[in-house]
Amino acid sequence: MPGLPATGTLSYDGIAFTGAHHITAQVEPQVDDSGRTVIAHRITIRVNTILAEDNSLDGTLERLRFRLQQSGRRLIFRNKGFGDDLNPAVDIAHGPDPRILSWEPVGDDRAAQVIWEVTTTVAPCKPARSAGIVAINWGATWSINRHGDTTRTLIGHILIAAGQVGQDSADRYRQFFAPRALRGFTREQTWNLSLDKRRIDFTIVDEQIPSPNPYPPNITAIEGSHSVSWRRGRDAHQSMHTITATITPEAGLTGSHAWGIFVTIALHRLRRAQQAGLSPFLLGLDIDEDLFGRPQRFRLNYKLLGHSQDILSRLVRDVGLWTPFGLSWDVWIDSVSDSVFDQRGHAQLRDVPGDDRETTLCNTATPITPNNLQQLRGISPGDVPFRNATPDPDKSWLYSDTAIIPLRKRPVTQQSYLQSPDDPKIGSYDSEGNAYSGSVDFGPDLGTAETLQVGGRAVHAARFLGHAQRAGHEIPEPRLETIGTQKPEEINNVFMQREVGNFFGVPVYEARWAIDYMLPGSPGRIRVPRRQDRPPRGGIDGRGFRVHIRTFGSLVAFEYLVRF
């Protein structure tokens, strides 16, 4: 490219501006987003030169127009009194970035005045790295809710030096901003890679977990409850318990991992009751598998067998409520730091610089397929570890319900006289023949009253009805030993027993009975039993128990001693 002679070199993509009569250079310092540090120098070089050829310039200018407008080509600027650090220029922002500002013909088509400008971004020091991190900037926000729980939000970016397209990516440097996980906090992350791959913006939110118990290892969310209930009635010697949980394991783990966590929680509460001398008896287990999601749901139902006095006094104290599970936030953090809290999460997706290519109208476009690397884990399903222990005999009764019906029959004979029959309508219907809807008036007694003749002493009897269920032990046939002051004699007996099922390894037996007795005399009038005299309902053992039943229509109470 002929021109006026000059010292030094200014060239771009192999095209030298020899003889350029006017060259200027301007430096603009680039500061990071914090405004504290100069991270680069942006240098703009402007050249004003005359291009001349013996023949037409059309071919020359066409060639120069294409070459001088390509970014990222080799720029050399030396011996021009500006230093030697641009020999060649090491651009850190995918540059240099040139442009032709103007072209003006001079001397027909054989000479032209060209003004050309190029900008390059270089390191602010020498020597300097030509790749890697240029700046890391970040800030923090703390939000505290009405319960005092804190949410910390970290916002910032990582900026890198980048030469040719496809050589590097800011996504490779996520680990250079790695805040430690906080005990008792969960984490969400957002990473946004810029179009030129030089900058990646991040938002990391750590939210305090409002839980009194640390999360189990490798669990990202968990909710659960332990409900306890007691009601007066035939099950008054028992308390009902339900343990429920919704457990979400981290990605890559199967639902069986959540199952193992639930087993650990439930067994902890069952053992607490056993250590306190109570007898847990499992009744049911429900598992709800989310087929296309990670949350898994579980429910375990059981009773605590015993006597009502024990159950009421120990309803809260010994059943495990509000007791920790022996877990640790440190153990949980260690289990999720390299997966849930990792800068790439479970899936470990990353930007591979080689997947990025420069695509223009000047080259052949090819598909770009980012390499989404993943690391998945899995745990095989486990067995059902819940087993009922055979309870002690005196705490094995699931329920019992008994009724003793006292009977008295007197030998009465009715002596009748011949006379007119009663009118069935008297007192039963109104004047129009409609039946009364309220109380019935049988009207006056017509004719001669009949004679009732007592022929001897009353006959006393009793019927003993009941049914019961017992865990792990067969139900012995009961017998009625005393009714008040009388010793009954059995005259008719129906007793049936069967095994209703096996509950977590322990059989449950059910029995029903109807037994008739005759009494040698009247059981007499017995005092109304006081509360402290009443044994626990269902508290049946080999020593027998007393059942207090009020006779129909009076306050007279009969006392019965039943033995099994």
CSV table of C-alpha atoms in Angstrom, one decimal, residues 234-401:
chain,number,residue,atom,x,y,z
A,234,ARG,CA,-63.6,-48.9,74.8
A,235,ASP,CA,-60.0,-47.9,73.7
A,236,ALA,CA,-59.4,-45.7,76.7
A,237,HIS,CA,-56.4,-47.9,77.6
A,238,GLN,CA,-54.7,-46.9,74.4
A,239,SER,CA,-53.5,-43.8,72.6
A,240,MET,CA,-53.6,-43.5,68.8
A,241,HIS,CA,-50.5,-42.3,66.9
A,242,THR,CA,-49.9,-41.2,63.3
A,243,ILE,CA,-46.6,-40.3,61.9
A,244,THR,CA,-46.7,-38.7,58.4
A,245,ALA,CA,-44.0,-37.3,56.2
A,246,THR,CA,-43.5,-35.8,52.8
A,247,ILE,CA,-39.9,-36.2,51.8
A,248,THR,CA,-38.1,-34.9,48.7
A,249,PRO,CA,-34.6,-36.4,48.0
A,250,GLU,CA,-32.1,-34.6,45.8
A,251,ALA,CA,-32.1,-35.3,42.1
A,252,GLY,CA,-30.6,-38.6,41.1
A,253,LEU,CA,-31.8,-40.5,44.1
A,254,THR,CA,-34.8,-42.7,43.9
A,255,GLY,CA,-37.9,-42.7,46.2
A,256,SER,CA,-36.4,-45.5,48.2
A,257,HIS,CA,-34.0,-43.0,49.7
A,258,ALA,CA,-36.9,-41.1,51.1
A,259,TRP,CA,-38.4,-44.3,52.4
A,260,GLY,CA,-35.2,-45.0,54.3
A,261,ILE,CA,-35.4,-41.6,55.9
A,262,PHE,CA,-39.0,-42.2,56.9
A,263,VAL,CA,-38.1,-45.5,58.4
A,264,THR,CA,-35.4,-43.9,60.5
A,265,ILE,CA,-37.8,-41.2,61.8
A,266,ALA,CA,-40.6,-43.6,62.6
A,267,LEU,CA,-38.3,-46.1,64.3
A,268,HIS,CA,-36.9,-43.4,66.5
A,269,ARG,CA,-40.3,-42.6,67.9
A,270,LEU,CA,-41.3,-46.2,68.3
A,271,ARG,CA,-38.1,-47.0,70.2
A,272,ARG,CA,-38.7,-44.0,72.5
A,273,ALA,CA,-42.0,-45.5,73.5
A,274,GLN,CA,-40.6,-48.9,74.0
A,275,GLN,CA,-37.8,-47.6,76.2
A,276,ALA,CA,-40.4,-45.9,78.3
A,277,GLY,CA,-42.1,-49.3,78.9
A,278,LEU,CA,-45.0,-48.7,76.5
A,279,SER,CA,-46.1,-51.2,73.9
A,280,PRO,CA,-46.4,-49.9,70.3
A,281,PHE,CA,-48.6,-52.0,68.0
A,282,LEU,CA,-48.5,-51.1,64.3
A,283,LEU,CA,-51.9,-50.9,62.6
A,284,GLY,CA,-51.3,-49.6,59.1
A,285,LEU,CA,-48.8,-48.2,56.6
A,286,ASP,CA,-49.5,-45.9,53.6
A,287,ILE,CA,-46.9,-45.1,50.9
A,288,ASP,CA,-47.7,-42.5,48.2
A,289,GLU,CA,-45.2,-42.6,45.3
A,290,ASP,CA,-45.0,-39.6,43.1
A,291,LEU,CA,-44.5,-41.2,39.7
A,292,PHE,CA,-43.1,-38.2,37.9
A,293,GLY,CA,-41.7,-36.1,40.7
A,294,ARG,CA,-39.4,-36.4,43.7
A,295,PRO,CA,-41.7,-35.9,46.7
A,296,GLN,CA,-42.7,-39.1,48.4
A,297,ARG,CA,-45.4,-39.4,51.1
A,298,PHE,CA,-45.6,-41.8,54.0
A,299,ARG,CA,-48.0,-42.5,56.9
A,300,LEU,CA,-47.7,-44.9,59.8
A,301,ASN,CA,-50.5,-45.7,62.2
A,302,TYR,CA,-50.0,-47.4,65.6
A,303,LYS,CA,-51.4,-47.7,69.1
A,304,LEU,CA,-49.7,-47.7,72.4
A,305,LEU,CA,-51.1,-50.4,74.5
A,306,GLY,CA,-51.4,-50.3,78.3
A,307,HIS,CA,-53.7,-49.1,81.1
A,308,SER,CA,-55.6,-45.9,80.8
A,309,GLN,CA,-53.9,-44.4,83.9
A,310,ASP,CA,-50.5,-45.0,82.3
A,311,ILE,CA,-51.6,-43.7,78.9
A,312,LEU,CA,-53.0,-40.4,80.2
A,313,SER,CA,-50.2,-39.6,82.6
A,314,ARG,CA,-47.6,-40.5,79.9
A,315,LEU,CA,-49.4,-39.3,76.8
A,316,VAL,CA,-46.9,-36.5,76.1
A,317,ARG,CA,-44.0,-37.4,78.3
A,318,ASP,CA,-42.9,-40.8,77.0
A,319,VAL,CA,-44.1,-41.1,73.4
A,320,GLY,CA,-41.3,-39.1,71.8
A,321,LEU,CA,-43.0,-35.8,71.1
A,322,TRP,CA,-40.6,-32.9,70.6
A,323,THR,CA,-37.5,-35.0,70.9
A,324,PRO,CA,-34.7,-34.5,68.4
A,325,PHE,CA,-33.8,-37.3,65.9
A,326,GLY,CA,-30.0,-37.1,66.5
A,327,LEU,CA,-29.4,-35.4,63.1
A,328,SER,CA,-26.9,-32.6,62.4
A,329,TRP,CA,-27.0,-29.6,60.1
A,330,ASP,CA,-23.3,-30.2,59.5
A,331,VAL,CA,-23.9,-33.7,58.3
A,332,TRP,CA,-26.7,-32.5,56.0
A,333,ILE,CA,-24.6,-29.7,54.5
A,334,ASP,CA,-21.8,-32.2,53.8
A,335,SER,CA,-24.3,-34.4,52.0
A,336,VAL,CA,-25.6,-31.7,49.7
A,337,SER,CA,-22.6,-29.3,49.3
A,338,ASP,CA,-21.2,-31.1,46.3
A,339,SER,CA,-24.6,-31.6,44.6
A,340,VAL,CA,-27.5,-29.4,45.8
A,341,PHE,CA,-25.3,-26.4,46.7
A,342,ASP,CA,-22.7,-27.0,44.0
A,343,GLN,CA,-22.4,-24.2,41.4
A,344,ARG,CA,-23.7,-26.6,38.8
A,345,GLY,CA,-26.3,-28.4,41.0
A,346,HIS,CA,-27.1,-32.1,40.5
A,347,ALA,CA,-27.0,-32.2,36.7
A,348,GLN,CA,-23.6,-30.7,36.4
A,349,LEU,CA,-24.5,-28.9,33.1
A,350,ARG,CA,-21.7,-26.8,31.7
A,351,ASP,CA,-20.7,-24.6,28.7
A,352,VAL,CA,-18.0,-26.3,26.6
A,353,PRO,CA,-16.0,-23.6,24.8
A,354,GLY,CA,-15.3,-25.8,21.8
A,355,ASP,CA,-19.1,-26.0,21.2
A,356,ASP,CA,-19.2,-22.3,20.4
A,357,ARG,CA,-18.3,-21.3,16.8
A,358,GLU,CA,-18.2,-18.1,14.8
A,359,THR,CA,-21.1,-18.3,12.3
A,360,THR,CA,-21.4,-15.7,9.5
A,361,LEU,CA,-22.5,-15.5,5.9
A,362,CYS,CA,-18.9,-16.1,5.0
A,363,ASN,CA,-18.7,-19.6,6.3
A,364,THR,CA,-20.8,-22.8,6.4
A,365,ALA,CA,-23.3,-22.9,9.3
A,366,THR,CA,-23.2,-26.1,11.4
A,367,PRO,CA,-25.4,-27.1,14.2
A,368,ILE,CA,-24.2,-26.1,17.7
A,369,THR,CA,-25.0,-28.7,20.3
A,370,PRO,CA,-24.0,-27.7,23.9
A,371,ASN,CA,-22.4,-30.6,25.7
A,372,ASN,CA,-24.8,-31.1,28.7
A,373,LEU,CA,-22.8,-33.3,31.0
A,374,GLN,CA,-24.8,-35.0,33.8
A,375,GLN,CA,-23.9,-37.2,36.8
A,376,LEU,CA,-26.8,-39.2,38.2
A,377,ARG,CA,-27.0,-41.5,41.2
A,378,GLY,CA,-29.5,-44.0,42.4
A,379,ILE,CA,-30.4,-46.2,45.3
A,380,SER,CA,-32.2,-49.5,45.1
A,381,PRO,CA,-35.5,-49.9,46.9
A,382,GLY,CA,-35.3,-51.3,50.5
A,383,ASP,CA,-37.5,-53.7,52.5
A,384,VAL,CA,-40.2,-52.8,55.0
A,385,PRO,CA,-38.4,-52.9,58.4
A,386,PHE,CA,-41.4,-52.2,60.6
A,387,ARG,CA,-42.2,-55.2,62.8
A,388,ASN,CA,-44.5,-55.5,65.8
A,389,ALA,CA,-43.1,-57.0,68.9
A,390,THR,CA,-45.3,-59.4,70.8
A,391,PRO,CA,-46.6,-57.3,73.7
A,392,ASP,CA,-46.7,-58.4,77.3
A,393,PRO,CA,-49.9,-60.4,78.1
A,394,ASP,CA,-51.3,-57.7,80.4
A,395,LYS,CA,-50.8,-55.1,77.6
A,396,SER,CA,-51.9,-57.2,74.7
A,397,TRP,CA,-55.6,-56.3,74.6
A,398,LEU,CA,-56.5,-54.1,71.7
A,399,TYR,CA,-60.1,-53.7,72.9
A,400,SER,CA,-62.8,-55.5,74.8
A,401,ASP,CA,-66.5,-54.8,75.1
